[in-house]
Amino acid sequence: MKFAKNIASHVPVPHGGLYSIENPNPALVDFSSNVNPLGFPSSVKKLLKIGLQKIPIYPDPNSTNLRKRLSKHIKVPVDNLIIGNGATEIIYNFCQAVITKSTPVLIPIPTFGEYESAVALCGGKIEFFKTMNLNHDISDFIKKIPKNGCIFICNPNNPTGAVLSKNTMLQILRTAKSHSTMVFVDECFMELTQNPKESVIDHAGMGNLFVLQSLTKSFGLAGLRVGYGVGDKKMISVLHNIKIPWNVSGLSQEAAVLALSEKNFLSKTRNLIKKEHVFLKSSISKINGFSCLDSSTNFILIRTKTSSKTLQKRLLKKNILIRDCSTFRGLDESYIRIAIKTRKENTKLILALEESK
């Protein structure tokens, strides 16, 4: 059997998480996944206790109630919303809808690897723009914006944590529009920054903008897989038509609705992240051989003199999992990434780093 060359040679993107390693110890403290340090809202726990009776029922294929609740949460019309089985499903569906073999695509690196992966499966022509902080190279980046193409921007960026202001994003959007180019903005970590109003989600009606967000990170629902996208009605209609039926389980939809009803959950999370970010960065920067990059969200990229792979193995012996960043295009074994967690967990990490350098 013959397969298309780009399909046959495709390699899945490596990620963090307990199952990124063989035979994970359930006692591991996972700093490799950037999920809400508070976990998930208590209301979701109550749902899971009573929701078993709904397992035999097919879920709503259009996630109607969740879209209505999200519409109130982010203040955009229901018709401008699509729900995905995690944000990653939406990335692949977007590329299927927009990217062809002749589409020029611009991706700043290092960044989340699934953009490149999804574009490659569609045969798009990728150009990479190397920068550790796009704010510092924005003029050069704007000059690289292709015509009749597509740009992918992760904001805040994963793994660097750098965030572009709304004004900067609008500058990119205006230039892209003049070039008839789509802009895909991944804001999955935006709600966990200290200024979530830097989001451009209220400009999704521009026509050339598609915004991705996720409840995985903000509300700790990683295992339930709920992401969403915001765009103009035409784009959303196409994505609804090509997504697989029943893509989001009924329990996931209900859990997401309940999570969104927890009014103070995100503010509590942001307060914890702000406090623990200062603690982690200050403490780790004092350890010889480690330097922390500035981050605006719930994770920190760290430059290390010890190989990231070696450091990961040493910390695993102490039941701590960190993200080896050598698998990010544009980075090497000089970088690790850690999620911001609770004080008890963060203290454990600091002590382990001191002993493992």
Short mmCIF file of C-alpha atoms in Angstrom, two decimals:
data_model
loop_
_atom_site.label_atom_id
_atom_site.label_comp_id
_atom_site.label_asym_id
_atom_site.label_seq_id
_atom_site.Cartn_x
_atom_site.Cartn_y
_atom_site.Cartn_z
CA MET A 1 0.00 0.00 0.00
CA LYS A 2 1.30 3.45 -0.92
CA PHE A 3 0.84 6.57 1.19
CA ALA A 4 1.46 10.22 0.41
CA LYS A 5 5.08 11.12 1.21
CA ASN A 6 4.16 13.68 3.88
CA ILE A 7 1.87 11.12 5.55
CA ALA A 8 4.28 8.17 5.45
CA SER A 9 7.13 10.24 6.91
CA HIS A 10 5.03 11.96 9.58
CA VAL A 11 6.37 11.79 13.15
CA PRO A 12 4.12 12.68 16.12
CA VAL A 13 5.12 15.70 18.21
CA PRO A 14 6.70 14.90 21.62
CA HIS A 15 4.93 16.38 24.65
CA GLY A 16 5.23 16.44 28.42
CA GLY A 17 2.94 14.74 30.91
CA LEU A 18 3.12 11.51 32.89
CA TYR A 19 2.76 9.36 29.79
CA SER A 20 5.69 11.03 28.03
CA ILE A 21 7.94 8.59 29.88
CA GLU A 22 7.89 4.81 30.18
CA ASN A 23 6.26 3.23 33.23
CA PRO A 24 5.42 6.50 35.04
CA ASN A 25 5.30 6.35 38.82
CA PRO A 26 1.85 7.50 40.05
CA ALA A 27 3.68 9.38 42.82
CA LEU A 28 5.49 11.62 40.32
CA VAL A 29 5.07 15.37 40.73
CA ASP A 30 4.50 16.50 37.15
CA PHE A 31 6.15 19.84 36.36
CA SER A 32 6.19 19.02 32.63
CA SER A 33 2.48 19.81 32.01
CA ASN A 34 1.33 23.42 32.24
CA VAL A 35 -2.05 22.78 33.84
CA ASN A 36 -3.80 24.95 36.44
CA PRO A 37 -1.87 24.48 39.75
CA LEU A 38 -5.18 24.34 41.64
CA GLY A 39 -6.36 21.37 39.59
CA PHE A 40 -10.02 21.45 38.54
CA PRO A 41 -13.01 23.16 40.21
CA SER A 42 -14.83 21.27 42.97
CA SER A 43 -18.11 21.43 41.03
CA VAL A 44 -16.60 19.15 38.38
CA LYS A 45 -15.82 16.54 41.02
CA LYS A 46 -19.51 16.45 42.01
CA LEU A 47 -20.53 15.95 38.37
CA LEU A 48 -18.29 12.94 37.91
CA LYS A 49 -19.97 11.23 40.88
CA ILE A 50 -23.45 11.51 39.35
CA GLY A 51 -22.57 11.51 35.66
CA LEU A 52 -22.02 7.79 35.18
CA GLN A 53 -25.67 7.29 34.23
CA LYS A 54 -25.12 9.46 31.15
CA ILE A 55 -22.34 7.33 29.69
CA PRO A 56 -24.70 5.27 27.44
CA ILE A 57 -26.08 8.48 25.87
CA TYR A 58 -24.53 9.95 22.73
CA PRO A 59 -23.32 13.49 23.43
CA ASP A 60 -24.63 16.61 21.70
CA PRO A 61 -22.49 16.75 18.51
CA ASN A 62 -22.62 20.56 18.52
CA SER A 63 -21.85 21.10 22.23
CA THR A 64 -24.80 23.51 22.27
CA ASN A 65 -25.03 24.23 26.00
CA LEU A 66 -21.26 24.61 26.33
CA ARG A 67 -21.12 27.04 23.42
CA LYS A 68 -23.89 29.11 25.02
CA ARG A 69 -22.03 29.19 28.33
CA LEU A 70 -18.75 30.06 26.63
CA SER A 71 -20.49 32.80 24.68
CA LYS A 72 -21.26 34.51 28.00
CA HIS A 73 -17.78 33.80 29.38
CA ILE A 74 -15.83 35.39 26.51
CA LYS A 75 -18.61 37.68 25.22
CA VAL A 76 -18.74 36.50 21.59
CA PRO A 77 -21.76 35.21 19.64
CA VAL A 78 -22.46 31.46 19.74
CA ASP A 79 -22.15 31.26 15.95
CA ASN A 80 -18.52 32.35 16.24
CA LEU A 81 -17.58 29.40 18.48
CA ILE A 82 -16.48 25.84 17.85
CA ILE A 83 -15.66 23.22 20.51
CA GLY A 84 -12.90 20.68 20.05
CA ASN A 85 -11.66 17.50 21.67
CA GLY A 86 -8.89 19.55 23.20
CA ALA A 87 -7.36 22.54 21.42
CA THR A 88 -5.16 20.26 19.33
CA GLU A 89 -8.07 18.79 17.38
CA ILE A 90 -9.01 22.30 16.30
CA ILE A 91 -5.46 23.01 15.09
CA TYR A 92 -5.61 20.01 12.74
CA ASN A 93 -9.13 20.80 11.53
CA PHE A 94 -8.16 24.42 10.90
CA CYS A 95 -5.19 23.33 8.80
CA GLN A 96 -7.33 20.87 6.88
CA ALA A 97 -9.69 23.73 6.04
CA VAL A 98 -7.10 26.41 5.24
CA ILE A 99 -3.73 24.90 4.28
CA THR A 100 -2.98 23.49 0.83
CA LYS A 101 0.27 22.39 -0.84
CA SER A 102 0.74 25.91 -2.19
CA THR A 103 0.06 27.78 1.09
CA PRO A 104 3.05 29.69 2.52
CA VAL A 105 3.11 29.44 6.32
CA LEU A 106 5.15 31.48 8.82
CA ILE A 107 5.83 30.05 12.30
CA PRO A 108 8.00 31.71 14.98
CA ILE A 109 10.14 29.16 16.84
CA PRO A 110 10.58 27.77 19.42
CA THR A 111 6.86 27.18 19.89
CA PHE A 112 4.18 24.51 20.27
CA GLY A 113 5.04 21.77 17.80
CA GLU A 114 1.54 20.85 16.64
CA TYR A 115 1.27 23.84 14.27
CA GLU A 116 4.20 22.57 12.23
CA SER A 117 2.90 19.01 12.42
CA ALA A 118 -0.61 19.87 11.25
CA VAL A 119 0.66 22.13 8.45
CA ALA A 120 3.10 19.46 7.26
CA LEU A 121 0.30 16.89 7.00
CA CYS A 122 -1.51 19.29 4.66
CA GLY A 123 1.62 19.92 2.62
CA GLY A 124 2.00 23.63 3.45
CA LYS A 125 5.28 25.44 2.75
CA ILE A 126 6.69 26.37 6.17
CA GLU A 127 9.15 29.17 6.91
CA PHE A 128 10.44 29.37 10.49
CA PHE A 129 11.32 32.61 12.26
CA LYS A 130 13.79 32.04 15.10
CA THR A 131 13.28 34.28 18.15
CA MET A 132 13.27 33.77 21.90
CA ASN A 133 10.97 36.76 22.29
CA LEU A 134 8.96 38.01 19.33
CA ASN A 135 8.60 41.43 20.99
CA HIS A 136 12.29 42.03 20.30
CA ASP A 137 12.07 41.08 16.61
CA ILE A 138 8.59 42.21 15.67
CA SER A 139 9.63 44.51 12.81
CA ASP A 140 11.62 41.76 11.09
CA PHE A 141 8.79 39.29 11.66
CA ILE A 142 6.20 41.56 10.08
CA LYS A 143 8.42 41.91 7.02
CA LYS A 144 8.31 38.11 6.66
CA ILE A 145 4.49 37.87 6.60
CA PRO A 146 3.63 35.99 3.38
CA LYS A 147 0.98 36.85 0.84
CA ASN A 148 -2.08 34.59 0.56
CA GLY A 149 -0.72 32.49 3.40
CA CYS A 150 -1.08 31.78 7.09
CA ILE A 151 0.74 32.73 10.30
CA PHE A 152 0.71 30.77 13.56
CA ILE A 153 1.40 32.67 16.78
CA CYS A 154 1.29 31.21 20.28
CA ASN A 155 0.48 34.03 22.71
CA PRO A 156 1.69 33.65 25.43
CA ASN A 157 4.27 31.52 23.70
CA ASN A 158 4.96 27.96 24.76
CA PRO A 159 7.69 27.23 25.89
CA THR A 160 9.17 30.73 26.40
CA GLY A 161 6.24 32.34 28.23
CA ALA A 162 6.64 35.60 26.27
CA VAL A 163 3.41 37.50 25.58
CA LEU A 164 2.67 39.99 22.82
CA SER A 165 0.51 43.00 23.69
CA LYS A 166 -2.85 43.46 22.05
CA ASN A 167 -1.52 46.48 20.15
CA THR A 168 1.34 44.41 18.71
CA MET A 169 -1.03 41.62 17.71
CA LEU A 170 -3.32 44.11 15.98
CA GLN A 171 -0.32 45.45 14.07
CA ILE A 172 0.41 41.91 12.86
CA LEU A 173 -3.26 41.36 12.00
CA ARG A 174 -3.54 44.54 9.95
CA THR A 175 -0.41 43.73 7.95
CA ALA A 176 -1.55 40.15 7.42
CA LYS A 177 -4.95 41.34 6.22
CA SER A 178 -3.32 43.62 3.67
CA HIS A 179 -1.46 40.51 2.45
CA SER A 180 -4.66 38.38 2.34
CA THR A 181 -3.09 36.14 4.99
CA MET A 182 -4.81 34.26 7.83
CA VAL A 183 -3.55 34.61 11.41
CA PHE A 184 -4.02 31.71 13.82
CA VAL A 185 -3.47 32.88 17.40
CA ASP A 186 -3.17 30.26 20.13
CA GLU A 187 -4.19 31.89 23.43
CA CYS A 188 -4.50 28.71 25.48
CA PHE A 189 -2.45 30.26 28.31
CA MET A 190 -3.84 33.80 28.08
CA GLU A 191 -6.36 33.38 30.93
CA LEU A 192 -3.49 32.39 33.24
CA THR A 193 -1.56 35.64 32.65
CA GLN A 194 -1.90 38.64 34.93
CA ASN A 195 -3.51 40.62 32.11
CA PRO A 196 -5.87 38.35 30.12
CA LYS A 197 -7.34 41.45 28.45
CA GLU A 198 -4.38 41.36 26.05
CA SER A 199 -6.41 38.73 24.19
CA VAL A 200 -7.52 39.58 20.64
CA ILE A 201 -10.57 37.35 20.89
CA ASP A 202 -12.86 40.38 20.54
CA HIS A 203 -11.35 41.01 17.08
CA ALA A 204 -12.14 37.54 15.70
CA GLY A 205 -14.69 39.09 13.35
CA MET A 206 -11.89 40.60 11.27
CA GLY A 207 -12.14 37.68 8.88
CA ASN A 208 -8.44 36.82 8.78
CA LEU A 209 -8.18 35.99 12.50
CA PHE A 210 -8.82 32.69 14.26
CA VAL A 211 -8.27 32.46 18.04
CA LEU A 212 -7.70 29.21 19.91
CA GLN A 213 -8.32 28.83 23.64
CA SER A 214 -8.63 25.91 26.02
CA LEU A 215 -10.24 24.84 29.26
CA THR A 216 -7.47 22.27 29.66
CA LYS A 217 -5.01 24.78 31.04
CA SER A 218 -7.31 27.36 32.65
CA PHE A 219 -9.60 24.94 34.48
CA GLY A 220 -7.39 21.86 34.83
CA LEU A 221 -9.48 19.66 32.51
CA ALA A 222 -6.57 18.06 30.64
CA GLY A 223 -8.00 14.55 30.93
CA LEU A 224 -11.43 15.61 29.64
CA ARG A 225 -10.13 17.35 26.47
CA VAL A 226 -12.06 20.57 25.88
CA GLY A 227 -10.74 23.33 23.65
CA TYR A 228 -12.51 26.00 21.63
CA GLY A 229 -11.93 28.27 18.69
CA VAL A 230 -13.31 31.69 17.79
CA GLY A 231 -13.52 33.04 14.26
CA ASP A 232 -15.89 34.58 11.75
CA LYS A 233 -19.11 32.69 11.00
CA LYS A 234 -17.88 31.37 7.66
CA MET A 235 -14.77 29.79 9.19
CA ILE A 236 -16.70 28.33 12.13
CA SER A 237 -19.32 26.88 9.76
CA VAL A 238 -16.61 25.10 7.76
CA LEU A 239 -14.97 23.73 10.90
CA HIS A 240 -18.32 22.44 12.15
CA ASN A 241 -18.82 20.64 8.84
CA ILE A 242 -15.46 18.85 8.84
CA LYS A 243 -15.09 17.89 12.50
CA ILE A 244 -15.81 14.28 13.45
CA PRO A 245 -19.29 13.58 14.92
CA TRP A 246 -19.60 13.52 18.73
CA ASN A 247 -16.05 14.86 19.07
CA VAL A 248 -16.50 15.98 22.70
CA SER A 249 -17.97 13.58 25.26
CA GLY A 250 -21.11 14.45 27.18
CA LEU A 251 -19.29 14.40 30.52
CA SER A 252 -16.63 16.71 29.15
CA GLN A 253 -19.24 19.18 27.94
CA GLU A 254 -21.05 19.22 31.28
CA ALA A 255 -17.81 19.47 33.24
CA ALA A 256 -16.76 22.47 31.15
CA VAL A 257 -20.11 24.24 31.73
CA LEU A 258 -19.75 23.73 35.48
CA ALA A 259 -16.13 24.87 35.48
CA LEU A 260 -17.06 28.10 33.72
CA SER A 261 -19.61 28.78 36.46
CA GLU A 262 -16.87 28.97 39.13
CA LYS A 263 -16.59 32.76 39.20
CA ASN A 264 -13.52 33.14 41.42
CA PHE A 265 -11.54 30.12 40.21
CA LEU A 266 -9.43 31.95 37.64
CA SER A 267 -8.69 34.93 39.89
CA LYS A 268 -7.53 32.56 42.66
CA THR A 269 -5.37 30.76 40.11
CA ARG A 270 -3.78 33.97 38.84
CA ASN A 271 -3.00 35.10 42.40
CA LEU A 272 -1.29 31.78 43.13
CA ILE A 273 0.68 31.87 39.87
CA LYS A 274 1.86 35.43 40.54
CA LYS A 275 3.07 34.59 44.04
CA GLU A 276 4.71 31.27 43.14
CA HIS A 277 6.31 32.64 39.98
CA VAL A 278 8.26 35.14 42.07
CA PHE A 279 9.23 32.41 44.57
CA LEU A 280 10.34 29.93 41.89
CA LYS A 281 12.26 32.38 39.73
CA SER A 282 14.05 33.95 42.70
CA SER A 283 14.95 30.58 44.24
CA ILE A 284 16.06 28.84 41.03
CA SER A 285 18.12 31.82 39.85
CA LYS A 286 20.23 31.48 43.01
CA ILE A 287 21.23 27.93 42.10
CA ASN A 288 24.49 27.77 40.19
CA GLY A 289 23.99 26.65 36.59
CA PHE A 290 20.37 27.77 36.18
CA SER A 291 18.89 30.97 34.75
CA CYS A 292 15.18 31.67 34.28
CA LEU A 293 13.71 33.47 31.28
CA ASP A 294 10.98 36.04 31.88
CA SER A 295 7.54 34.46 31.61
CA SER A 296 4.05 35.96 31.67
CA THR A 297 2.16 32.78 32.41
CA ASN A 298 2.12 29.56 34.47
CA PHE A 299 5.41 28.06 33.35
CA ILE A 300 9.07 29.07 33.21
CA LEU A 301 11.72 28.22 30.61
CA ILE A 302 15.08 27.65 32.29
CA ARG A 303 18.53 27.65 30.75
CA THR A 304 20.72 24.99 32.34
CA LYS A 305 24.40 24.09 32.13
CA THR A 306 23.47 20.46 32.73
CA SER A 307 22.03 18.55 29.76
CA SER A 308 18.22 18.65 29.87
CA LYS A 309 18.06 14.90 29.27
CA THR A 310 20.53 14.19 32.08
CA LEU A 311 18.70 16.53 34.43
CA GLN A 312 15.36 14.94 33.63
CA LYS A 313 16.73 11.48 34.48
CA ARG A 314 18.22 12.70 37.77
CA LEU A 315 14.97 14.35 38.82
CA LEU A 316 12.91 11.30 37.90
CA LYS A 317 14.82 9.43 40.60
CA LYS A 318 13.38 11.99 43.01
CA ASN A 319 9.86 11.49 41.61
CA ILE A 320 9.85 14.82 39.77
CA LEU A 321 9.12 15.15 36.05
CA ILE A 322 10.32 18.23 34.15
CA ARG A 323 10.01 19.04 30.43
CA ASP A 324 13.11 18.32 28.40
CA CYS A 325 12.95 21.12 25.81
CA SER A 326 15.45 19.68 23.36
CA THR A 327 12.46 18.38 21.35
CA PHE A 328 11.29 21.93 20.58
CA ARG A 329 12.48 23.13 17.17
CA GLY A 330 14.90 25.98 17.86
CA LEU A 331 16.04 24.74 21.29
CA ASP A 332 18.65 22.23 22.42
CA GLU A 333 19.62 20.37 25.61
CA SER A 334 20.37 23.69 27.32
CA TYR A 335 16.71 24.22 28.26
CA ILE A 336 14.07 22.74 30.54
CA ARG A 337 10.55 23.96 31.26
CA ILE A 338 8.70 23.78 34.56
CA ALA A 339 5.08 24.44 35.41
CA ILE A 340 4.24 26.68 38.36
CA LYS A 341 2.57 24.60 41.05
CA THR A 342 1.76 24.94 44.76
CA ARG A 343 4.33 26.11 47.34
CA LYS A 344 4.81 22.58 48.70
CA GLU A 345 5.47 21.14 45.25
CA ASN A 346 7.62 24.09 44.16
CA THR A 347 9.78 23.76 47.27
CA LYS A 348 10.31 20.09 46.49
CA LEU A 349 11.45 21.00 42.97
CA ILE A 350 13.90 23.64 44.21
CA LEU A 351 15.52 21.21 46.66
CA ALA A 352 15.77 18.58 43.93
CA LEU A 353 17.39 21.04 41.49
CA GLU A 354 19.94 22.04 44.12
CA GLU A 355 20.89 18.39 44.58
CA SER A 356 20.87 17.51 40.88
CA LYS A 357 22.94 20.27 39.27
#
